[in-house]
CSV table of C-alpha atoms in Angstrom, one decimal:
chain,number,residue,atom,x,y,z
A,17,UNK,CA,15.1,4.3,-14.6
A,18,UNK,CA,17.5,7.2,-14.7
A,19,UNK,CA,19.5,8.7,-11.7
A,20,UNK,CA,17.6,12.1,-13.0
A,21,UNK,CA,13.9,9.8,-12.4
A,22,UNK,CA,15.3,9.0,-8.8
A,23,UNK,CA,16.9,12.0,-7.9
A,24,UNK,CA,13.7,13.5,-5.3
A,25,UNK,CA,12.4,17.5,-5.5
A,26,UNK,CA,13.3,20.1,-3.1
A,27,UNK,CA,11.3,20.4,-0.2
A,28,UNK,CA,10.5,19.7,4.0
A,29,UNK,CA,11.5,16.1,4.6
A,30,UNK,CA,9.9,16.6,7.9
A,31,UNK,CA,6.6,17.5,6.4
A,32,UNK,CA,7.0,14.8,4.0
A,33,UNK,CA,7.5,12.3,6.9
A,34,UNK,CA,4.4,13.3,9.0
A,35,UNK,CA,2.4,13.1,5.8
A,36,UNK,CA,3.6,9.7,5.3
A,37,UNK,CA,2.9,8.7,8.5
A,38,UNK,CA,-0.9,10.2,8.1
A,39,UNK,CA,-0.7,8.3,5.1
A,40,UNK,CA,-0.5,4.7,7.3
A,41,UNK,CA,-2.7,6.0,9.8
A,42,UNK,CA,-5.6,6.8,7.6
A,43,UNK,CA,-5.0,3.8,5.5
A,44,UNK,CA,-4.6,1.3,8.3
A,45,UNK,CA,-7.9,2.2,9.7
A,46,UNK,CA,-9.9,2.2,6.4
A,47,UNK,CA,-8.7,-1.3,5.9
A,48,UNK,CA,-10.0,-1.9,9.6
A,49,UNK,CA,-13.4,-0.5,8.6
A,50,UNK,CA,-13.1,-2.3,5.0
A,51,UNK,CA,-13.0,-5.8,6.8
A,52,UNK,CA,-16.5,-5.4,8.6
A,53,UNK,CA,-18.0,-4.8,5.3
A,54,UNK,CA,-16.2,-8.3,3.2
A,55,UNK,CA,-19.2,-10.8,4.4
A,56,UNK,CA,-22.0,-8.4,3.1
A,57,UNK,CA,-20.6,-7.3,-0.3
A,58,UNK,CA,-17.4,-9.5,-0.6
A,59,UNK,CA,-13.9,-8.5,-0.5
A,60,UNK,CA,-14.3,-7.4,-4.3
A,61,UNK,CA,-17.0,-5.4,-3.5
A,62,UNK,CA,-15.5,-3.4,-1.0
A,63,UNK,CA,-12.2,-3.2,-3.6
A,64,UNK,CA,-15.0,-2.1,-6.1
A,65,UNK,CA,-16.0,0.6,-3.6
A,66,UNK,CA,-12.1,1.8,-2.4
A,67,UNK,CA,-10.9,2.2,-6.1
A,68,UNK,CA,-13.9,3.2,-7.7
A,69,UNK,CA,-15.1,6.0,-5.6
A,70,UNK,CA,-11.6,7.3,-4.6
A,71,UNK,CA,-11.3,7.6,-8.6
A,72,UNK,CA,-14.3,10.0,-8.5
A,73,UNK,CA,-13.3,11.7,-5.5
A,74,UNK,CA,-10.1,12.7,-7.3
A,75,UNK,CA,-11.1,13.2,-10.8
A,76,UNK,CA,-13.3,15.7,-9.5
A,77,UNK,CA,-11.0,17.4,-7.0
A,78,UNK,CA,-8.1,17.6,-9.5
A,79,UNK,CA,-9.5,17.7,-12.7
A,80,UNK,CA,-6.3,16.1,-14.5
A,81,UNK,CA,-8.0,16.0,-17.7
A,82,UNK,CA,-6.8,19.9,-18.0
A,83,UNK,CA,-3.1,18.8,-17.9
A,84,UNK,CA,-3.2,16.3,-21.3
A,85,UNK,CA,-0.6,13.5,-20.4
A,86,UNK,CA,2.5,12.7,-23.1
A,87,UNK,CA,2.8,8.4,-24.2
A,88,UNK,CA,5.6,8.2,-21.9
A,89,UNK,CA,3.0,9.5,-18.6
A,90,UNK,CA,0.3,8.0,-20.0
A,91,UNK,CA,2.2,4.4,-20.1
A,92,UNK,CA,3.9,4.7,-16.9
A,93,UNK,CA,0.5,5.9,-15.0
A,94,UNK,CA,-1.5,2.8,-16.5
A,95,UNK,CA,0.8,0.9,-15.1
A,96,UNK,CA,1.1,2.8,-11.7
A,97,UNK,CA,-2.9,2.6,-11.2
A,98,UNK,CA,-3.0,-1.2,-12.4
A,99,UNK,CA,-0.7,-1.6,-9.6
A,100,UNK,CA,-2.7,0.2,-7.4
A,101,UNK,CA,-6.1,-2.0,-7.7
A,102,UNK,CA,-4.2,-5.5,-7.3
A,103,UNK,CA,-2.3,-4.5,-4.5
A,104,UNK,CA,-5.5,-3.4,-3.0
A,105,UNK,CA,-7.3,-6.5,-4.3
A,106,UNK,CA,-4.8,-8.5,-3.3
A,107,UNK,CA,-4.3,-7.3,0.8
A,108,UNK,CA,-8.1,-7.3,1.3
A,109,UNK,CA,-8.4,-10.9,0.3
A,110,UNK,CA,-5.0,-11.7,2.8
A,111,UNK,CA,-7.1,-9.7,5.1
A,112,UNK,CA,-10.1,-12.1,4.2
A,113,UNK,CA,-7.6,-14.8,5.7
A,114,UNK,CA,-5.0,-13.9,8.1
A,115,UNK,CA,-4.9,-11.2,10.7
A,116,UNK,CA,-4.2,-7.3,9.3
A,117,UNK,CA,-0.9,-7.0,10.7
A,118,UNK,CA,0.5,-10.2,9.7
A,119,UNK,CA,-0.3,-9.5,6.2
A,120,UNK,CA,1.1,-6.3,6.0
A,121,UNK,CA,4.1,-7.4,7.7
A,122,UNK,CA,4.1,-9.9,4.8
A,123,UNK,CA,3.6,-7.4,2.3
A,124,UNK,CA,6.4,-4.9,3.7
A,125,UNK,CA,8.9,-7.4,1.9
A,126,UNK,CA,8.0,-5.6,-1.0
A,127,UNK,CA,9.2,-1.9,-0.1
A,128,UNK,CA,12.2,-3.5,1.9
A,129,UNK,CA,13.3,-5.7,-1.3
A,130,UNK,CA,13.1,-1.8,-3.4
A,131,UNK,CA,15.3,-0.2,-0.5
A,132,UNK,CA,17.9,-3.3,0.0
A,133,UNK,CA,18.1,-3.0,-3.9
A,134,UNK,CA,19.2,0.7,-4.2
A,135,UNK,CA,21.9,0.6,-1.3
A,136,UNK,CA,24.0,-2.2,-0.5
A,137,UNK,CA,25.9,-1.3,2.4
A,138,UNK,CA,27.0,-4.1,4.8
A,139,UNK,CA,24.2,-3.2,7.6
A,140,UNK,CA,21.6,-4.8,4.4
A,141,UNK,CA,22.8,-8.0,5.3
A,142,UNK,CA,21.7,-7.3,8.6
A,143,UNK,CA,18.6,-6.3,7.8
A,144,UNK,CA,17.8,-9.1,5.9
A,145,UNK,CA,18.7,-11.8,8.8
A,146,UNK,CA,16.4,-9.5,10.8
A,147,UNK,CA,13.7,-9.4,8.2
A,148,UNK,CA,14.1,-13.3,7.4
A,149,UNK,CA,14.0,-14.2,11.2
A,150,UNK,CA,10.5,-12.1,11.3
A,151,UNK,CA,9.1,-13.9,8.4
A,152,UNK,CA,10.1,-17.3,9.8
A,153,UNK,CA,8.7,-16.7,13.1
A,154,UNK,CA,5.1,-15.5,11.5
A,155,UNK,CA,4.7,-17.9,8.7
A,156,UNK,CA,3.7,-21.9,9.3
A,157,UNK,CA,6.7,-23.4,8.7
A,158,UNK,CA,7.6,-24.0,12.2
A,159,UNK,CA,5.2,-25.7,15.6
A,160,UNK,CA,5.5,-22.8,17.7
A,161,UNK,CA,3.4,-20.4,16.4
A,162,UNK,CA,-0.2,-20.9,15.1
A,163,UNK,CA,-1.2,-22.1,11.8
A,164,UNK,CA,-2.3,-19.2,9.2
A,165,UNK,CA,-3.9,-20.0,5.8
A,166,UNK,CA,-1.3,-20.6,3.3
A,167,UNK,CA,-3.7,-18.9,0.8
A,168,UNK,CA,-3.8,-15.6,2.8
A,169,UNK,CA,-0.1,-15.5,3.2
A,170,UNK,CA,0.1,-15.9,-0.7
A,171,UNK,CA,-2.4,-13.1,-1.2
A,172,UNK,CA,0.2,-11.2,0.5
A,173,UNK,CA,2.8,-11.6,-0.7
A,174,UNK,CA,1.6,-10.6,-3.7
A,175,UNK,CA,0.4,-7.8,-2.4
A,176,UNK,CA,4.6,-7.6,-1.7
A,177,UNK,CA,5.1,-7.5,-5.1
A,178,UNK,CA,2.9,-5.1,-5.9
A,179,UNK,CA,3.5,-2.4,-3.6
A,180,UNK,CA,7.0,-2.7,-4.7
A,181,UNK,CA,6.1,-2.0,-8.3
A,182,UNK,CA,3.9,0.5,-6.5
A,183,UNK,CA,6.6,2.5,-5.3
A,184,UNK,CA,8.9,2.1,-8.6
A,185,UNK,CA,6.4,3.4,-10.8
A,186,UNK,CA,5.1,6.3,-7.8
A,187,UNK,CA,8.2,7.6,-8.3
A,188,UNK,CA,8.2,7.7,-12.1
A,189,UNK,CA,4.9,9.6,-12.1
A,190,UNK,CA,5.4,11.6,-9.2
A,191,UNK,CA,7.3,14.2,-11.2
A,192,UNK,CA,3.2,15.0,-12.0
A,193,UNK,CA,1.3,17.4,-9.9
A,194,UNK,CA,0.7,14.5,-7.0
A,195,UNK,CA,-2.8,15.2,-7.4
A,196,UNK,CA,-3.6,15.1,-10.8
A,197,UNK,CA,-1.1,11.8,-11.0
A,198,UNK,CA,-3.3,10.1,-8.0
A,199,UNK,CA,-6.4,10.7,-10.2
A,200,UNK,CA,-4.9,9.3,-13.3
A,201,UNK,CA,-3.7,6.5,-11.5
A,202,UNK,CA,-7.1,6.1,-9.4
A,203,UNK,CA,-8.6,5.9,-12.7
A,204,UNK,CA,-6.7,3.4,-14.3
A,205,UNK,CA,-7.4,1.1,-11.1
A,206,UNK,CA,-10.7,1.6,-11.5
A,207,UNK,CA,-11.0,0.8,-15.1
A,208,UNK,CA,-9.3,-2.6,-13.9
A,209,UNK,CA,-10.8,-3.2,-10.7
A,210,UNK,CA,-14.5,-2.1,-10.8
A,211,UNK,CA,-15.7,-4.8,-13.3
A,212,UNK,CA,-14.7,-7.5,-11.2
A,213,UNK,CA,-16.2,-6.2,-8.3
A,214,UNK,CA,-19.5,-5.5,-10.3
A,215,UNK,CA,-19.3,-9.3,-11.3
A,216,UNK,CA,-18.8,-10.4,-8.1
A,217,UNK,CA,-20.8,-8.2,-6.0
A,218,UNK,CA,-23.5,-7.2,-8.3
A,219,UNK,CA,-26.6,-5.2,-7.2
A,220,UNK,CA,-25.6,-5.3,-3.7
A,221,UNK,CA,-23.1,-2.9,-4.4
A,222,UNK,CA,-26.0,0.4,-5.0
A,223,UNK,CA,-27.5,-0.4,-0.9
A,224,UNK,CA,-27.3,3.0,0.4
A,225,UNK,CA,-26.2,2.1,3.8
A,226,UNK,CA,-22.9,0.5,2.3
A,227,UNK,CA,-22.4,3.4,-0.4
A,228,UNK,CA,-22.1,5.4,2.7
A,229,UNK,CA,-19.5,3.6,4.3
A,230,UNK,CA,-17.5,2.5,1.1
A,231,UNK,CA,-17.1,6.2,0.8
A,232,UNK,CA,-15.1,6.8,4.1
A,233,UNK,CA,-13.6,3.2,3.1
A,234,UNK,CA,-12.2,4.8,-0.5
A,235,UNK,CA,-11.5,8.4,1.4
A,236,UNK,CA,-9.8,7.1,4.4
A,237,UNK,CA,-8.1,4.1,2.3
A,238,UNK,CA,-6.6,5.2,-1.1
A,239,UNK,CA,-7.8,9.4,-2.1
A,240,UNK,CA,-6.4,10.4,1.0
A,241,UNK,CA,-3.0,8.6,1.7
A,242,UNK,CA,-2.2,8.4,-1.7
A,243,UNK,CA,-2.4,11.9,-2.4
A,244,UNK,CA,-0.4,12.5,0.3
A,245,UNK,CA,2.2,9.5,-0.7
A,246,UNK,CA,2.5,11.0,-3.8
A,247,UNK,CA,3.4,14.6,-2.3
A,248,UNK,CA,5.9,13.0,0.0
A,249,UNK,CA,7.8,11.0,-3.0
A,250,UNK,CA,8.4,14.6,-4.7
A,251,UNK,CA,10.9,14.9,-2.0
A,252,UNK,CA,11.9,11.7,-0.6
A,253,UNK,CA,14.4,9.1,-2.5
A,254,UNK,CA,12.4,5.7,-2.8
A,255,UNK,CA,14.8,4.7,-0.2
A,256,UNK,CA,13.6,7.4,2.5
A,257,UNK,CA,9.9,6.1,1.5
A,258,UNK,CA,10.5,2.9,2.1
A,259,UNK,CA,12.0,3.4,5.7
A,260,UNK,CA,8.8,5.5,6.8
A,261,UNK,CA,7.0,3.0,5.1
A,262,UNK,CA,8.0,0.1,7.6
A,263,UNK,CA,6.3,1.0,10.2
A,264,UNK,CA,2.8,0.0,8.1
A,265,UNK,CA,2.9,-3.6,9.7
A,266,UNK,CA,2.9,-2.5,13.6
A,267,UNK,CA,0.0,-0.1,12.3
A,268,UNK,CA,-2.0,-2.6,11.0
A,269,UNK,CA,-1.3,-4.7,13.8
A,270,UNK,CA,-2.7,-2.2,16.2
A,271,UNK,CA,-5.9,-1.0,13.7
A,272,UNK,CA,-6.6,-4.9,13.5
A,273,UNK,CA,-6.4,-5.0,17.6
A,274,UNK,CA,-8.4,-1.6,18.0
A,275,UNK,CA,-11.2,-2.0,15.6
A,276,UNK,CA,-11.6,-6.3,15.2
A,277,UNK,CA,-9.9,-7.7,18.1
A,278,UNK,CA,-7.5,-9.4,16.1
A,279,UNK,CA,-5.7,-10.1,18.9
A,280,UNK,CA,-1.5,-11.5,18.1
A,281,UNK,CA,0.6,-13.6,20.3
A,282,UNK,CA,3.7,-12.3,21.7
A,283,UNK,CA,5.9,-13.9,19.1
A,284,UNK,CA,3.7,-12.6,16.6
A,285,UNK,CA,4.5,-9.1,17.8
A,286,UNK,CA,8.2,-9.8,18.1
A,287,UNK,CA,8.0,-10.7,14.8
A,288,UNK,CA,6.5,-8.0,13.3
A,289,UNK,CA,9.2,-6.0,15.3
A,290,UNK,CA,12.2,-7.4,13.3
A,291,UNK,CA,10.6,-6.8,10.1
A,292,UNK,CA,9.9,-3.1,11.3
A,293,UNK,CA,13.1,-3.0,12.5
A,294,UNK,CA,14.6,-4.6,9.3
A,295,UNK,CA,12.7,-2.1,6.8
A,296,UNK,CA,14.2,0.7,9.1
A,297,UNK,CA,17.5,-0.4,8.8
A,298,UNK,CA,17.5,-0.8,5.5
A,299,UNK,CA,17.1,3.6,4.8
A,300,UNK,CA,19.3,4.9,7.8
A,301,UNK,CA,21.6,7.2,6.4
């Protein structure tokens, strides 16, 4: 990527920031919401419903098809929305096994590995211990904390991988309208994601009653922050991003507590702390 591709648009940081931080909030409690719905229609269901009807939502809001894309775009949003649906795909099912806020604490690696990579100051290395010691302390390797399913903690950490991609490829599209790149992304998720949940959830997927509430799942959870994600990239570096973005893991923590009772021990939450703390750190200018 060129220093032209990463070089952000004029604008309010400050605005950016609060609508990144709307962003997690919204997100974070349509994932909540999300969860009480994976034993009726399954977790690809519900993935069926966030990426599929948030793809609606926005083609019909935007309307990108009046701005035609050039191969370059076209390429880089393909890849952007593929991203989208396995990241999503991929946190619901580490939410089908772990607790919300350990998964996205898992996850986070991804946006701190994109902000360690574009700055390598000394107080990185600092960071990293932090965000190391945090992972250590939440994952099984160890007898002090309690044992999480190795499969969800793989599930997220893919998820990792993909929201880093995420936020390479955000940044390559955002030069878009954000809307009208949202809704070309939101389409090609959907192309890739809906099958699978029509495969897996089938029929179930037309009940009225969870229509309803996959609706508030695919506004709350991916139309809403990620239009305003992609309005905040146009002026923050993918470094600035990915500081705001850290604080995703204490939210989830808190949505999972609020809305599930997922309740975490107290070295859980110390945990999830130092990998705040070393996301943070990480983007401090």
């Amino acid at each position: 990527m060129s220093k032209q591709e990463h070089k952000p648009a004029a604008g309010n940081p400050w605005l950016a920031g609060l609508a990144l931080l709307c962003s997690q909030l919204s997100l974070n409690l349509g994932a909540a919401i999300a969860k009480h719905l994976f034993p009726a229609i399954g977790v690809e269901g519900v993935t069926a419903y966030r990426v599929g009807i948030s793809a609606l939502v926005m083609l019909l809001i935007f309307r990108p098809w009046r701005t035609p894309l050039t191969w370059q775009q076209a390429r880089n949003v393909a890849v952007y929305g593929c991203v989208i649906g396995l990241m999503n795909l991929l946190i619901y099912r580490a939410f089908d096994h772990i607790p919300m806020g350990i998964a996205v604490a898992i996850e986070v690696a991804g946006p701190l590995t994109v902000a360690v990579w574009s700055s390598h100051r000394p107080r990185d290395f600092i960071a990293v211990c932090l965000a190391v010691a945090g992972l250590y302390y939440l994952l099984p390797i160890h007898g002090h904390v309690d044992q999480l399913d190795p499969v969800g903690i793989a599930y997220a950490a893919g998820a990792a991988v993909c929201w880093a991609l995420y936020i390479v490829f955000g940044k390559r599209v955002s030069s878009m309208s954000g809307g009208q790149s949202v809704a070309w992304g939101m389409l090609a998720a959907s192309l890739f994601i809906v099958p699978i949940g029509v495969v897996h959830s089938g029929a179930a997927l037309l009940t009225p009653s969870f229509l309803l509430i996959g609706l508030a799942i695919a506004v709350m959870s991916s139309a809403l922050p990620y239009t305003l994600e992609m309005l905040s990239m146009r002026t923050l570096s993918s470094r600035t991003f990915s500081m705001f973005s850290s604080a995703a893991p204490a939210l989830s923590a808190l949505a999972g507590m609020v809305v599930l009772g997922e309740m975490l021990t107290v070295t859980q939450w110390l945990a999830i702390a130092a990998i705040v703390a070393a996301s943070a750190l990480t983007s401090l200018r």
